[in-house]
Tab-separated table of C-alpha atoms in Angstrom:
chain	number	residue	atom	x	y	z
A	706	MET	CA	-95.245	-73.690	-53.156
A	707	ALA	CA	-98.442	-72.960	-55.094
A	708	THR	CA	-98.622	-73.731	-58.801
A	709	VAL	CA	-100.864	-72.655	-61.658
A	710	SER	CA	-103.034	-75.760	-61.112
A	711	HIS	CA	-103.780	-74.497	-57.574
A	712	LEU	CA	-104.826	-71.118	-58.954
A	713	LEU	CA	-107.028	-72.669	-61.661
A	714	ALA	CA	-108.737	-74.837	-59.039
A	715	THR	CA	-109.847	-71.709	-57.151
A	716	LYS	CA	-111.187	-69.798	-60.158
A	717	LYS	CA	-114.939	-69.722	-60.728
A	718	ASN	CA	-114.536	-71.231	-64.208
A	719	GLY	CA	-110.937	-72.274	-63.667
A	720	TRP	CA	-110.419	-74.919	-66.301
A	721	HIS	CA	-113.001	-73.522	-68.761
A	722	VAL	CA	-111.333	-71.675	-71.638
A	723	LEU	CA	-113.003	-69.281	-74.048
A	724	SER	CA	-111.593	-69.518	-77.542
A	725	ILE	CA	-112.357	-68.238	-81.009
A	726	SER	CA	-111.306	-69.007	-84.547
A	727	PRO	CA	-108.872	-66.741	-86.415
A	728	ASN	CA	-111.736	-66.122	-88.872
A	729	THR	CA	-113.953	-64.555	-86.195
A	730	SER	CA	-114.632	-60.872	-86.743
A	731	VAL	CA	-113.168	-58.477	-84.206
A	732	LEU	CA	-116.698	-57.187	-83.563
A	733	ASP	CA	-117.947	-60.675	-82.646
A	734	ALA	CA	-114.857	-61.325	-80.524
A	735	THR	CA	-115.303	-58.099	-78.555
A	736	HIS	CA	-118.999	-58.860	-78.045
A	737	LEU	CA	-117.994	-62.223	-76.553
A	738	MET	CA	-115.332	-60.592	-74.372
A	739	ASN	CA	-117.866	-58.068	-73.072
A	740	PHE	CA	-120.548	-60.698	-72.483
A	741	GLU	CA	-118.147	-62.985	-70.594
A	742	HIS	CA	-116.397	-60.100	-68.770
A	743	VAL	CA	-112.933	-61.194	-69.923
A	744	GLY	CA	-109.977	-59.261	-71.278
A	745	ALA	CA	-108.610	-61.929	-73.598
A	746	LEU	CA	-109.613	-64.855	-75.776
A	747	LEU	CA	-107.426	-67.678	-77.016
A	748	VAL	CA	-107.334	-68.022	-80.794
A	749	VAL	CA	-107.521	-71.673	-81.791
A	750	GLN	CA	-107.247	-73.209	-85.246
A	751	THR	CA	-109.124	-76.489	-85.518
A	752	SER	CA	-107.722	-79.156	-87.799
A	753	PRO	CA	-108.157	-82.919	-88.236
A	754	SER	CA	-105.154	-83.456	-85.945
A	755	GLY	CA	-106.715	-81.351	-83.161
A	756	ASP	CA	-106.876	-77.806	-81.870
A	757	GLU	CA	-103.790	-75.616	-82.154
A	758	LEU	CA	-103.216	-72.427	-80.174
A	759	VAL	CA	-102.269	-69.853	-82.822
A	760	GLY	CA	-102.683	-66.592	-80.934
A	761	ILE	CA	-104.289	-64.573	-78.204
A	762	PHE	CA	-106.670	-61.658	-78.716
A	763	THR	CA	-106.668	-59.064	-75.951
A	764	GLU	CA	-108.121	-55.670	-75.094
A	765	ARG	CA	-104.707	-54.242	-75.924
A	766	ASP	CA	-104.967	-55.683	-79.451
A	767	VAL	CA	-108.337	-53.946	-79.864
A	768	LEU	CA	-106.917	-50.591	-78.808
A	769	ARG	CA	-103.668	-50.749	-80.764
A	770	ARG	CA	-104.582	-52.679	-83.884
A	771	ILE	CA	-108.228	-51.711	-84.387
A	772	VAL	CA	-109.099	-48.395	-82.741
A	773	ALA	CA	-105.737	-46.640	-83.153
A	774	ALA	CA	-105.296	-48.067	-86.663
A	775	GLY	CA	-108.772	-46.949	-87.732
A	776	ARG	CA	-109.853	-50.443	-88.792
A	777	GLN	CA	-113.466	-51.545	-88.996
A	778	PRO	CA	-114.079	-54.255	-86.369
A	779	GLU	CA	-116.928	-55.841	-88.317
A	780	ARG	CA	-114.682	-56.293	-91.381
A	781	THR	CA	-111.456	-57.313	-89.648
A	782	GLU	CA	-110.724	-60.922	-88.747
A	783	VAL	CA	-109.074	-61.668	-85.420
A	784	GLY	CA	-106.355	-63.647	-87.213
A	785	ASN	CA	-105.114	-60.416	-88.795
A	786	VAL	CA	-104.747	-58.483	-85.528
A	787	MET	CA	-104.155	-61.069	-82.785
A	788	THR	CA	-100.923	-61.401	-80.860
A	789	ARG	CA	-99.010	-64.252	-82.460
A	790	GLU	CA	-96.012	-64.358	-80.114
A	791	ILE	CA	-97.678	-66.335	-77.358
A	792	VAL	CA	-96.062	-66.619	-73.953
A	793	THR	CA	-97.386	-69.680	-72.105
A	794	CYS	CA	-96.896	-71.555	-68.861
A	795	THR	CA	-97.760	-75.048	-67.658
A	796	ILE	CA	-100.056	-76.242	-64.915
A	797	ASN	CA	-96.940	-77.036	-62.865
A	798	THR	CA	-95.370	-73.575	-63.089
A	799	GLN	CA	-94.852	-71.890	-59.710
A	800	LEU	CA	-96.958	-68.767	-59.116
A	801	ASP	CA	-93.870	-66.726	-58.236
A	802	GLU	CA	-92.483	-67.555	-61.687
A	803	ILE	CA	-95.779	-66.476	-63.271
A	804	ALA	CA	-95.705	-63.120	-61.510
A	805	GLU	CA	-92.152	-62.474	-62.690
A	806	LEU	CA	-92.924	-63.649	-66.234
A	807	MET	CA	-95.930	-61.326	-66.481
A	808	ARG	CA	-93.878	-58.417	-65.145
A	809	VAL	CA	-90.919	-58.965	-67.462
A	810	GLU	CA	-93.007	-59.651	-70.579
A	811	ARG	CA	-95.508	-56.883	-69.690
A	812	ILE	CA	-98.491	-59.164	-70.243
A	813	ARG	CA	-101.739	-59.536	-68.339
A	814	HIS	CA	-103.013	-62.859	-69.718
A	815	LEU	CA	-101.213	-66.174	-69.880
A	816	PRO	CA	-102.410	-69.367	-71.597
A	817	VAL	CA	-101.825	-72.509	-69.548
A	818	LEU	CA	-100.772	-75.785	-71.157
A	819	ASP	CA	-101.032	-79.231	-69.614
A	820	ASN	CA	-98.348	-81.905	-69.681
A	821	ASN	CA	-99.419	-82.903	-73.229
A	822	GLN	CA	-99.100	-79.299	-74.454
A	823	ASP	CA	-102.896	-79.033	-74.766
A	824	ILE	CA	-104.713	-75.905	-73.585
A	825	ALA	CA	-105.598	-76.278	-69.904
A	826	GLY	CA	-106.673	-72.767	-68.966
A	827	LEU	CA	-106.027	-69.053	-69.092
A	828	ILE	CA	-104.941	-66.925	-66.163
A	829	SER	CA	-104.859	-63.182	-65.813
A	830	ILE	CA	-102.905	-60.863	-63.570
A	831	GLY	CA	-106.210	-60.302	-61.763
A	832	ASP	CA	-106.514	-64.041	-61.075
A	833	LEU	CA	-102.974	-64.085	-59.730
A	834	ASN	CA	-103.566	-61.056	-57.501
A	835	ALA	CA	-106.849	-62.484	-56.163
A	836	TYR	CA	-105.181	-65.805	-55.347
A	837	LYS	CA	-102.286	-64.120	-53.567
A	838	SER	CA	-104.652	-61.798	-51.689
A	839	GLY	CA	-106.629	-64.790	-50.421
A	840	TYR	CA	-103.425	-66.535	-49.383
A	841	PHE	CA	-102.181	-63.473	-47.495
A	842	GLU	CA	-105.571	-63.053	-45.791
A	843	LEU	CA	-105.427	-66.649	-44.569
A	844	ALA	CA	-101.822	-66.209	-43.372
A	845	LEU	CA	-102.828	-63.054	-41.485
A	846	GLN	CA	-105.698	-64.863	-39.772
A	847	GLU	CA	-103.364	-67.680	-38.738
A	848	ALA	CA	-100.819	-65.180	-37.378
A	849	GLU	CA	-103.544	-63.429	-35.364
A	850	LYS	CA	-104.665	-66.770	-33.893
A	851	TYR	CA	-101.058	-67.579	-32.991
A	852	ILE	CA	-100.542	-64.198	-31.312
A	853	GLN	CA	-103.776	-64.577	-29.368
A	854	GLY	CA	-102.716	-68.075	-28.280
A	855	LEU	CA	-105.580	-69.764	-30.117
A	856	ALA	CA	-103.435	-71.828	-32.473
């Protein structure tokens, strides 16, 4: 059964994670999101003991907590509007579990932690769908070969 580590290995920048500080302005964060073509950034607080995941900043946060609230993005820090209740998974989590977790929690982005609880990646529902689509395409090709007697 495929795990999150399998999915991350197939992503273009699989293990590379974009993060920002809670002190980053919403305007700067959204510029980064647009430039990188991503829908979420991890919010990381750096301290002498290491980096700590303190939140996630998503397109949904921009719509609900900035646009709808009438806030000024250049004057609002991400730490004041990020999602603090972070749902995570590990690199060993099964992809079927991820799909169910995203459905139940109604989330589209999921931070991935390694065995030491350090940030290992970030996956989106789009990543999950692309991985599954590729898997199903391969399975279909194998079935066609079998039917045609080529396997």
